[in-house]
C-alpha cells in the first residue's frame, strides 16, 4: 500500500487551515469509519518511523500530533504532548525506544476506534496509575464495528511489557496495512476526503479554493495533474517539502514493506529462539528435578529395606534367645524331676 503522508515539523498556525487534528476527528459527532481510521493510523505509523529514521525526534505521540488532510496525514511535531499517551516505562522514568512510540500510537488507535479517552484521571498521579494498572478493554467493547483483527493489534501495541509489543511503528504499520488490503480498502483517500468535507467543510473548502489558484501566483508551482497540485499545495502550506506523485513512491513503499517484513521476521525468530531456550531450560530443570526425586526415592527404598532387614534380624535373634531359654528351662525341669525321683527311690 503506498502512502502520501510525510512526516515534517509544522507550525500550528499553518496546519490548522488545511488539515484537521485527529483529536478533532475523535471528538466529532460522526465517526470516521473503522477502515479509514486504520488508514490514518497506518500512515501515521509509517510517518513516525520515517521521522525517526531521518533523525527527527518524536515526542510522545498524541492525536493532536496527527493531522488528517485530504491526501493523507502529516505529523505536527510542534503539537503539545500529553501524559495520557505516555508508555508505562516512560511513566516509571525508564529509558524508552521505538516500542515506546508503539504504545503511544496504540493509545491513539484505541481512542480513534472507541471514541473514548483511555487513560483519564483527576490529576497526573491518577493518570499514571491508570497507565500502569488499568485493565484495558478491547475497543470493540465500545464500538461493535471494530473487527477482531484490529482488537488484536491494539492489544499487542498496548502491552505493558515492551518485549510483547511490535518492535517498531513500521511493523505495526505493516499489520494495519494487511487489514486494509484484506478488506479491499481503496488505495486512495476518497473516503477520508468525503468525511472531511462533510464534518469539517471550512478547512476543506479553503484548501480547494487555494488549489484553484493559477500557477505563477506564488501559491504553488504547476504539477503534472490537478490531484498532485492539490497535494503539493497542502504540503507547501503545511511547511513541508512538496509531495511526489504517489506512483513514484511505490518502490519506496515496497521497500518499506520489505523492511517491515524483515524486521517482523527477525522479531519472530528472536521470539522463537527465546521460546526454544526457555523450553530447553524448563526441560533441563524438569530432568534435574526428576533425577533428584529418583535419587530420593531410591534412598528411601534402601533405608526401608535396611530397616526391614534389621527388624527381621532382631526378631530372629529374639526368637533364638527365647527358644534357648525354653530349652534350658525344660532341661532344668527334667534334671530336677530325675533328681527327685532318684531321691524318692533311695
Short mmCIF file of N, CA and C in Angstrom, two decimals, residues 117-260:
data_model
loop_
_atom_site.label_atom_id
_atom_site.label_comp_id
_atom_site.label_asym_id
_atom_site.label_seq_id
_atom_site.Cartn_x
_atom_site.Cartn_y
_atom_site.Cartn_z
N UNK A 117 -11.71 8.36 25.85
CA UNK A 117 -10.36 8.55 26.35
C UNK A 117 -9.97 7.30 27.14
N UNK A 118 -8.79 6.78 26.88
CA UNK A 118 -8.39 5.52 27.51
C UNK A 118 -7.86 5.73 28.92
N UNK A 119 -6.85 6.56 29.07
CA UNK A 119 -6.25 6.78 30.39
C UNK A 119 -6.61 8.18 30.86
N UNK A 120 -7.57 8.25 31.76
CA UNK A 120 -8.06 9.53 32.25
C UNK A 120 -7.96 9.55 33.76
N UNK A 121 -7.97 10.73 34.34
CA UNK A 121 -7.90 10.83 35.79
C UNK A 121 -8.01 12.26 36.25
N UNK A 122 -8.27 12.44 37.54
CA UNK A 122 -8.45 13.78 38.09
C UNK A 122 -7.14 14.55 38.14
N UNK A 123 -6.01 13.85 38.19
CA UNK A 123 -4.71 14.51 38.25
C UNK A 123 -3.66 13.61 37.62
N UNK A 124 -2.43 14.11 37.58
CA UNK A 124 -1.35 13.35 36.93
C UNK A 124 -1.12 12.00 37.59
N UNK A 125 -1.17 11.96 38.91
CA UNK A 125 -0.94 10.70 39.62
C UNK A 125 -1.99 9.66 39.25
N UNK A 126 -3.24 10.11 39.11
CA UNK A 126 -4.33 9.19 38.74
C UNK A 126 -4.13 8.67 37.32
N UNK A 127 -3.67 9.54 36.43
CA UNK A 127 -3.42 9.13 35.04
C UNK A 127 -2.27 8.12 34.99
N UNK A 128 -1.21 8.40 35.73
CA UNK A 128 -0.07 7.47 35.77
C UNK A 128 -0.50 6.11 36.30
N UNK A 129 -1.31 6.11 37.35
CA UNK A 129 -1.79 4.85 37.93
C UNK A 129 -2.61 4.07 36.91
N UNK A 130 -3.44 4.79 36.14
CA UNK A 130 -4.26 4.14 35.12
C UNK A 130 -3.37 3.51 34.05
N UNK A 131 -2.33 4.23 33.63
CA UNK A 131 -1.42 3.70 32.61
C UNK A 131 -0.73 2.43 33.09
N UNK A 132 -0.40 2.39 34.37
CA UNK A 132 0.36 1.26 34.93
C UNK A 132 -0.51 0.07 35.30
N UNK A 133 -1.79 0.30 35.63
CA UNK A 133 -2.59 -0.79 36.20
C UNK A 133 -3.94 -1.03 35.54
N UNK A 134 -4.45 -0.10 34.76
CA UNK A 134 -5.81 -0.26 34.23
C UNK A 134 -5.92 -1.47 33.33
N UNK A 135 -7.00 -2.22 33.50
CA UNK A 135 -7.30 -3.34 32.61
C UNK A 135 -7.91 -2.76 31.34
N UNK A 136 -7.17 -2.78 30.25
CA UNK A 136 -7.60 -2.11 29.02
C UNK A 136 -8.61 -2.99 28.26
N UNK A 137 -9.83 -2.50 28.08
CA UNK A 137 -10.82 -3.28 27.32
C UNK A 137 -10.54 -3.18 25.82
N UNK A 138 -11.06 -4.11 25.07
CA UNK A 138 -10.92 -4.05 23.61
C UNK A 138 -11.77 -2.89 23.09
N UNK A 139 -11.31 -2.18 22.06
CA UNK A 139 -12.12 -1.08 21.52
C UNK A 139 -13.48 -1.55 21.00
N UNK A 140 -13.57 -2.83 20.62
CA UNK A 140 -14.86 -3.35 20.14
C UNK A 140 -15.92 -3.36 21.23
N UNK A 141 -15.51 -3.26 22.50
CA UNK A 141 -16.49 -3.18 23.58
C UNK A 141 -17.22 -1.83 23.56
N UNK A 142 -16.61 -0.84 22.92
CA UNK A 142 -17.22 0.48 22.79
C UNK A 142 -17.76 0.72 21.38
N UNK A 143 -17.23 -0.02 20.42
CA UNK A 143 -17.63 0.14 19.02
C UNK A 143 -17.71 -1.24 18.40
N UNK A 144 -18.92 -1.73 18.22
CA UNK A 144 -19.13 -3.10 17.74
C UNK A 144 -18.64 -3.31 16.32
N UNK A 145 -18.35 -2.23 15.59
CA UNK A 145 -17.88 -2.36 14.21
C UNK A 145 -16.38 -2.65 14.11
N UNK A 146 -15.69 -2.60 15.23
CA UNK A 146 -14.25 -2.86 15.22
C UNK A 146 -14.02 -4.37 15.07
N UNK A 147 -13.30 -4.81 14.03
CA UNK A 147 -13.07 -6.25 13.84
C UNK A 147 -12.07 -6.81 14.84
N UNK A 148 -12.11 -8.12 15.00
CA UNK A 148 -11.22 -8.79 15.96
C UNK A 148 -9.75 -8.56 15.61
N UNK A 149 -9.45 -8.45 14.30
CA UNK A 149 -8.06 -8.25 13.89
C UNK A 149 -7.50 -6.93 14.43
N UNK A 150 -8.35 -5.89 14.43
CA UNK A 150 -7.92 -4.60 14.98
C UNK A 150 -7.79 -4.66 16.49
N UNK A 151 -8.72 -5.37 17.14
CA UNK A 151 -8.61 -5.57 18.59
C UNK A 151 -7.26 -6.18 18.94
N UNK A 152 -6.85 -7.17 18.13
CA UNK A 152 -5.59 -7.88 18.40
C UNK A 152 -4.38 -6.95 18.24
N UNK A 153 -4.41 -6.10 17.22
CA UNK A 153 -3.30 -5.16 17.01
C UNK A 153 -3.22 -4.16 18.15
N UNK A 154 -4.39 -3.66 18.59
CA UNK A 154 -4.42 -2.72 19.72
C UNK A 154 -3.87 -3.38 20.97
N UNK A 155 -4.28 -4.62 21.22
CA UNK A 155 -3.83 -5.34 22.41
C UNK A 155 -2.31 -5.51 22.40
N UNK A 156 -1.75 -5.85 21.25
CA UNK A 156 -0.30 -6.05 21.16
C UNK A 156 0.43 -4.72 21.34
N UNK A 157 -0.09 -3.66 20.73
CA UNK A 157 0.56 -2.35 20.84
C UNK A 157 0.55 -1.84 22.28
N UNK A 158 -0.51 -2.19 23.04
CA UNK A 158 -0.67 -1.67 24.40
C UNK A 158 -0.14 -2.63 25.47
N UNK A 159 0.65 -3.61 25.06
CA UNK A 159 1.25 -4.50 26.06
C UNK A 159 2.14 -3.68 27.00
N UNK A 160 2.00 -3.89 28.30
CA UNK A 160 2.81 -3.11 29.24
C UNK A 160 4.28 -3.52 29.19
N UNK A 161 4.54 -4.76 28.83
CA UNK A 161 5.92 -5.22 28.65
C UNK A 161 6.36 -4.86 27.23
N UNK A 162 7.36 -3.98 27.07
CA UNK A 162 7.80 -3.59 25.72
C UNK A 162 8.15 -4.77 24.84
N UNK A 163 8.64 -5.85 25.45
CA UNK A 163 9.02 -7.02 24.67
C UNK A 163 7.86 -7.72 24.00
N UNK A 164 6.63 -7.43 24.46
CA UNK A 164 5.45 -8.06 23.88
C UNK A 164 4.78 -7.18 22.84
N UNK A 165 5.32 -5.97 22.61
CA UNK A 165 4.74 -5.06 21.61
C UNK A 165 5.36 -5.30 20.24
N UNK A 166 4.85 -4.59 19.23
CA UNK A 166 5.51 -4.55 17.93
C UNK A 166 6.89 -3.91 18.14
N UNK A 167 7.91 -4.39 17.46
CA UNK A 167 9.25 -3.82 17.67
C UNK A 167 9.40 -2.39 17.18
N UNK A 168 8.51 -1.94 16.29
CA UNK A 168 8.57 -0.56 15.80
C UNK A 168 7.23 -0.20 15.20
N UNK A 169 7.02 1.10 14.95
CA UNK A 169 5.77 1.53 14.30
C UNK A 169 5.74 1.05 12.85
N UNK A 170 6.90 0.78 12.28
CA UNK A 170 6.95 0.26 10.91
C UNK A 170 6.30 -1.11 10.83
N UNK A 171 6.60 -1.97 11.79
CA UNK A 171 6.00 -3.31 11.82
C UNK A 171 4.50 -3.19 12.11
N UNK A 172 4.14 -2.28 13.01
CA UNK A 172 2.72 -2.06 13.31
C UNK A 172 1.98 -1.59 12.05
N UNK A 173 2.61 -0.70 11.27
CA UNK A 173 2.01 -0.22 10.03
C UNK A 173 1.78 -1.36 9.04
N UNK A 174 2.73 -2.28 8.97
CA UNK A 174 2.58 -3.42 8.06
C UNK A 174 1.38 -4.28 8.44
N UNK A 175 1.15 -4.48 9.75
CA UNK A 175 0.00 -5.26 10.20
C UNK A 175 -1.30 -4.54 9.87
N UNK A 176 -1.34 -3.23 10.07
CA UNK A 176 -2.54 -2.44 9.75
C UNK A 176 -2.79 -2.46 8.24
N UNK A 177 -1.72 -2.38 7.46
CA UNK A 177 -1.84 -2.41 6.00
C UNK A 177 -2.43 -3.73 5.53
N UNK A 178 -2.07 -4.82 6.20
CA UNK A 178 -2.63 -6.13 5.84
C UNK A 178 -4.13 -6.16 6.04
N UNK A 179 -4.61 -5.56 7.13
CA UNK A 179 -6.06 -5.49 7.37
C UNK A 179 -6.74 -4.71 6.26
N UNK A 180 -6.15 -3.58 5.86
CA UNK A 180 -6.74 -2.77 4.79
C UNK A 180 -6.76 -3.53 3.48
N UNK A 181 -5.66 -4.21 3.16
CA UNK A 181 -5.59 -4.97 1.91
C UNK A 181 -6.61 -6.11 1.91
N UNK A 182 -6.71 -6.83 3.04
CA UNK A 182 -7.66 -7.94 3.13
C UNK A 182 -9.10 -7.46 3.00
N UNK A 183 -9.36 -6.23 3.48
CA UNK A 183 -10.72 -5.69 3.42
C UNK A 183 -11.02 -5.04 2.07
N UNK A 184 -10.01 -4.93 1.21
CA UNK A 184 -10.21 -4.31 -0.10
C UNK A 184 -10.38 -2.81 -0.02
N UNK A 185 -9.79 -2.20 1.02
CA UNK A 185 -9.91 -0.74 1.17
C UNK A 185 -9.14 -0.06 0.04
N UNK A 186 -9.74 0.93 -0.63
CA UNK A 186 -9.08 1.57 -1.77
C UNK A 186 -7.79 2.27 -1.37
N UNK A 187 -6.86 2.35 -2.32
CA UNK A 187 -5.56 2.95 -2.05
C UNK A 187 -5.64 4.47 -2.07
N UNK A 188 -6.79 5.01 -2.47
CA UNK A 188 -6.97 6.46 -2.48
C UNK A 188 -7.47 6.92 -1.12
N UNK A 189 -7.58 8.26 -0.96
CA UNK A 189 -8.10 8.83 0.28
C UNK A 189 -9.50 9.39 0.08
N UNK A 190 -10.22 8.80 -0.86
CA UNK A 190 -11.55 9.32 -1.21
C UNK A 190 -12.50 9.32 -0.01
N UNK A 191 -12.52 8.20 0.74
CA UNK A 191 -13.44 8.12 1.88
C UNK A 191 -13.08 9.15 2.95
N UNK A 192 -11.79 9.33 3.19
CA UNK A 192 -11.35 10.32 4.18
C UNK A 192 -11.69 11.72 3.71
N UNK A 193 -11.50 11.97 2.41
CA UNK A 193 -11.81 13.30 1.85
C UNK A 193 -13.30 13.60 1.99
N UNK A 194 -14.14 12.61 1.71
CA UNK A 194 -15.59 12.80 1.85
C UNK A 194 -15.95 13.12 3.30
N UNK A 195 -15.32 12.40 4.21
CA UNK A 195 -15.61 12.62 5.64
C UNK A 195 -15.21 14.03 6.04
N UNK A 196 -14.01 14.46 5.64
CA UNK A 196 -13.55 15.81 5.99
C UNK A 196 -14.47 16.87 5.41
N UNK A 197 -14.91 16.67 4.16
CA UNK A 197 -15.79 17.64 3.52
C UNK A 197 -17.12 17.76 4.25
N UNK A 198 -17.60 16.64 4.80
CA UNK A 198 -18.89 16.65 5.50
C UNK A 198 -18.77 17.19 6.92
N UNK A 199 -17.72 16.79 7.63
CA UNK A 199 -17.60 17.15 9.04
C UNK A 199 -16.83 18.44 9.28
N UNK A 200 -15.89 18.77 8.38
CA UNK A 200 -15.06 19.96 8.57
C UNK A 200 -15.01 20.74 7.25
N UNK A 201 -16.14 21.21 6.76
CA UNK A 201 -16.19 21.84 5.43
C UNK A 201 -15.34 23.09 5.29
N UNK A 202 -15.19 23.89 6.33
CA UNK A 202 -14.47 25.16 6.21
C UNK A 202 -13.03 24.95 5.78
N UNK A 203 -12.32 24.08 6.49
CA UNK A 203 -10.92 23.85 6.17
C UNK A 203 -10.74 23.22 4.80
N UNK A 204 -11.64 22.29 4.43
CA UNK A 204 -11.52 21.62 3.14
C UNK A 204 -11.82 22.58 2.00
N UNK A 205 -12.85 23.44 2.19
CA UNK A 205 -13.18 24.41 1.15
C UNK A 205 -12.03 25.39 0.94
N UNK A 206 -11.37 25.79 2.03
CA UNK A 206 -10.22 26.68 1.90
C UNK A 206 -9.12 26.02 1.09
N UNK A 207 -8.88 24.75 1.35
CA UNK A 207 -7.85 24.03 0.59
C UNK A 207 -8.22 23.97 -0.88
N UNK A 208 -9.52 23.71 -1.18
CA UNK A 208 -9.96 23.62 -2.57
C UNK A 208 -9.79 24.97 -3.27
N UNK A 209 -10.13 26.04 -2.55
CA UNK A 209 -10.01 27.37 -3.13
C UNK A 209 -8.57 27.71 -3.45
N UNK A 210 -7.67 27.41 -2.53
CA UNK A 210 -6.26 27.68 -2.76
C UNK A 210 -5.70 26.82 -3.88
N UNK A 211 -6.22 25.58 -3.99
CA UNK A 211 -5.74 24.68 -5.04
C UNK A 211 -6.09 25.19 -6.42
N UNK A 212 -7.14 26.01 -6.53
CA UNK A 212 -7.56 26.54 -7.82
C UNK A 212 -6.77 27.79 -8.21
N UNK A 213 -5.87 28.28 -7.36
CA UNK A 213 -5.08 29.48 -7.66
C UNK A 213 -4.20 29.23 -8.88
N UNK A 214 -4.19 30.12 -9.88
CA UNK A 214 -3.40 29.91 -11.10
C UNK A 214 -1.92 29.78 -10.80
N UNK A 215 -1.23 29.01 -11.62
CA UNK A 215 0.21 28.85 -11.46
C UNK A 215 0.90 30.18 -11.66
N UNK A 216 1.96 30.42 -10.93
CA UNK A 216 2.71 31.66 -11.05
C UNK A 216 2.29 32.69 -10.04
N UNK A 217 1.22 32.42 -9.28
CA UNK A 217 0.75 33.39 -8.29
C UNK A 217 1.58 33.34 -7.02
N UNK A 218 2.46 32.36 -6.92
CA UNK A 218 3.29 32.24 -5.72
C UNK A 218 2.75 31.22 -4.75
N UNK A 219 1.51 30.75 -4.95
CA UNK A 219 0.94 29.77 -4.02
C UNK A 219 1.58 28.42 -4.24
N UNK A 220 1.57 27.95 -5.48
CA UNK A 220 2.20 26.67 -5.82
C UNK A 220 2.73 26.74 -7.25
N UNK A 221 3.59 25.82 -7.58
CA UNK A 221 4.01 25.67 -8.97
C UNK A 221 3.17 24.58 -9.59
N UNK A 222 2.99 24.65 -10.90
CA UNK A 222 2.14 23.68 -11.58
C UNK A 222 2.70 22.29 -11.41
N UNK A 223 1.79 21.32 -11.18
CA UNK A 223 2.18 19.90 -11.10
C UNK A 223 1.62 19.18 -12.30
N UNK A 224 1.93 17.91 -12.43
CA UNK A 224 1.51 17.16 -13.60
C UNK A 224 0.03 16.93 -13.69
N UNK A 225 -0.71 16.97 -12.57
CA UNK A 225 -2.15 16.74 -12.58
C UNK A 225 -2.78 17.56 -11.48
N UNK A 226 -4.11 17.71 -11.56
CA UNK A 226 -4.82 18.51 -10.56
C UNK A 226 -4.68 17.91 -9.18
N UNK A 227 -4.76 16.58 -9.08
CA UNK A 227 -4.67 15.94 -7.76
C UNK A 227 -3.30 16.13 -7.14
N UNK A 228 -2.25 16.04 -7.95
CA UNK A 228 -0.90 16.25 -7.42
C UNK A 228 -0.70 17.71 -7.04
N UNK A 229 -1.31 18.63 -7.83
CA UNK A 229 -1.20 20.05 -7.49
C UNK A 229 -1.82 20.32 -6.12
N UNK A 230 -2.99 19.70 -5.86
CA UNK A 230 -3.62 19.87 -4.56
C UNK A 230 -2.76 19.29 -3.45
N UNK A 231 -2.18 18.15 -3.73
CA UNK A 231 -1.33 17.52 -2.72
C UNK A 231 -0.11 18.38 -2.43
N UNK A 232 0.48 18.94 -3.53
CA UNK A 232 1.64 19.81 -3.34
C UNK A 232 1.27 21.07 -2.59
N UNK A 233 0.06 21.57 -2.87
CA UNK A 233 -0.41 22.75 -2.16
C UNK A 233 -0.48 22.48 -0.66
N UNK A 234 -1.15 21.40 -0.30
CA UNK A 234 -1.28 21.08 1.12
C UNK A 234 0.08 20.95 1.78
N UNK A 235 1.00 20.26 1.12
CA UNK A 235 2.32 20.07 1.70
C UNK A 235 3.08 21.39 1.81
N UNK A 236 2.93 22.29 0.79
CA UNK A 236 3.63 23.57 0.82
C UNK A 236 3.08 24.46 1.92
N UNK A 237 1.75 24.54 2.02
CA UNK A 237 1.13 25.37 3.05
C UNK A 237 1.47 24.85 4.43
N UNK A 238 1.61 23.52 4.55
CA UNK A 238 1.94 22.93 5.85
C UNK A 238 3.42 23.07 6.20
N UNK A 239 4.20 23.69 5.32
CA UNK A 239 5.61 23.89 5.63
C UNK A 239 6.44 22.66 5.36
N UNK A 240 5.96 21.79 4.45
CA UNK A 240 6.66 20.53 4.17
C UNK A 240 7.16 20.54 2.73
N UNK A 241 8.08 19.63 2.43
CA UNK A 241 8.55 19.50 1.06
C UNK A 241 7.40 19.05 0.18
N UNK A 242 7.28 19.57 -1.07
CA UNK A 242 6.19 19.15 -1.95
C UNK A 242 6.15 17.65 -2.11
N UNK A 243 4.95 17.12 -2.13
CA UNK A 243 4.78 15.66 -2.21
C UNK A 243 4.96 15.17 -3.64
N UNK A 244 5.47 14.01 -3.80
CA UNK A 244 5.66 13.44 -5.12
C UNK A 244 4.40 12.72 -5.57
N UNK A 245 4.34 12.46 -6.87
CA UNK A 245 3.26 11.63 -7.40
C UNK A 245 3.29 10.29 -6.67
N UNK A 246 2.12 9.81 -6.15
CA UNK A 246 2.10 8.54 -5.40
C UNK A 246 2.71 7.37 -6.16
N UNK A 247 2.57 7.41 -7.51
CA UNK A 247 3.11 6.28 -8.27
C UNK A 247 4.63 6.20 -8.15
N UNK A 248 5.26 7.38 -7.90
CA UNK A 248 6.71 7.38 -7.75
C UNK A 248 7.14 6.82 -6.41
N UNK A 249 6.20 6.75 -5.48
CA UNK A 249 6.53 6.27 -4.14
C UNK A 249 6.32 4.77 -3.99
N UNK A 250 5.87 4.10 -5.06
CA UNK A 250 5.58 2.67 -4.94
C UNK A 250 6.83 1.88 -4.55
N UNK A 251 7.95 2.21 -5.19
CA UNK A 251 9.19 1.49 -4.87
C UNK A 251 9.57 1.71 -3.41
N UNK A 252 9.43 2.97 -2.95
CA UNK A 252 9.75 3.27 -1.55
C UNK A 252 8.81 2.53 -0.62
N UNK A 253 7.51 2.49 -0.99
CA UNK A 253 6.54 1.78 -0.16
C UNK A 253 6.84 0.28 -0.13
N UNK A 254 7.20 -0.26 -1.32
CA UNK A 254 7.55 -1.69 -1.36
C UNK A 254 8.78 -1.97 -0.51
N UNK A 255 9.76 -1.05 -0.56
CA UNK A 255 10.97 -1.21 0.25
C UNK A 255 10.62 -1.16 1.73
N UNK A 256 9.73 -0.22 2.10
CA UNK A 256 9.31 -0.10 3.50
C UNK A 256 8.60 -1.37 3.95
N UNK A 257 7.74 -1.90 3.07
CA UNK A 257 7.03 -3.14 3.41
C UNK A 257 8.01 -4.30 3.58
N UNK A 258 9.03 -4.34 2.69
CA UNK A 258 10.03 -5.40 2.80
C UNK A 258 10.83 -5.27 4.09
N UNK A 259 11.17 -4.03 4.45
CA UNK A 259 11.90 -3.81 5.70
C UNK A 259 11.05 -4.21 6.90
N UNK A 260 9.75 -3.87 6.82
CA UNK A 260 8.85 -4.24 7.91
C UNK A 260 8.75 -5.75 8.03
#
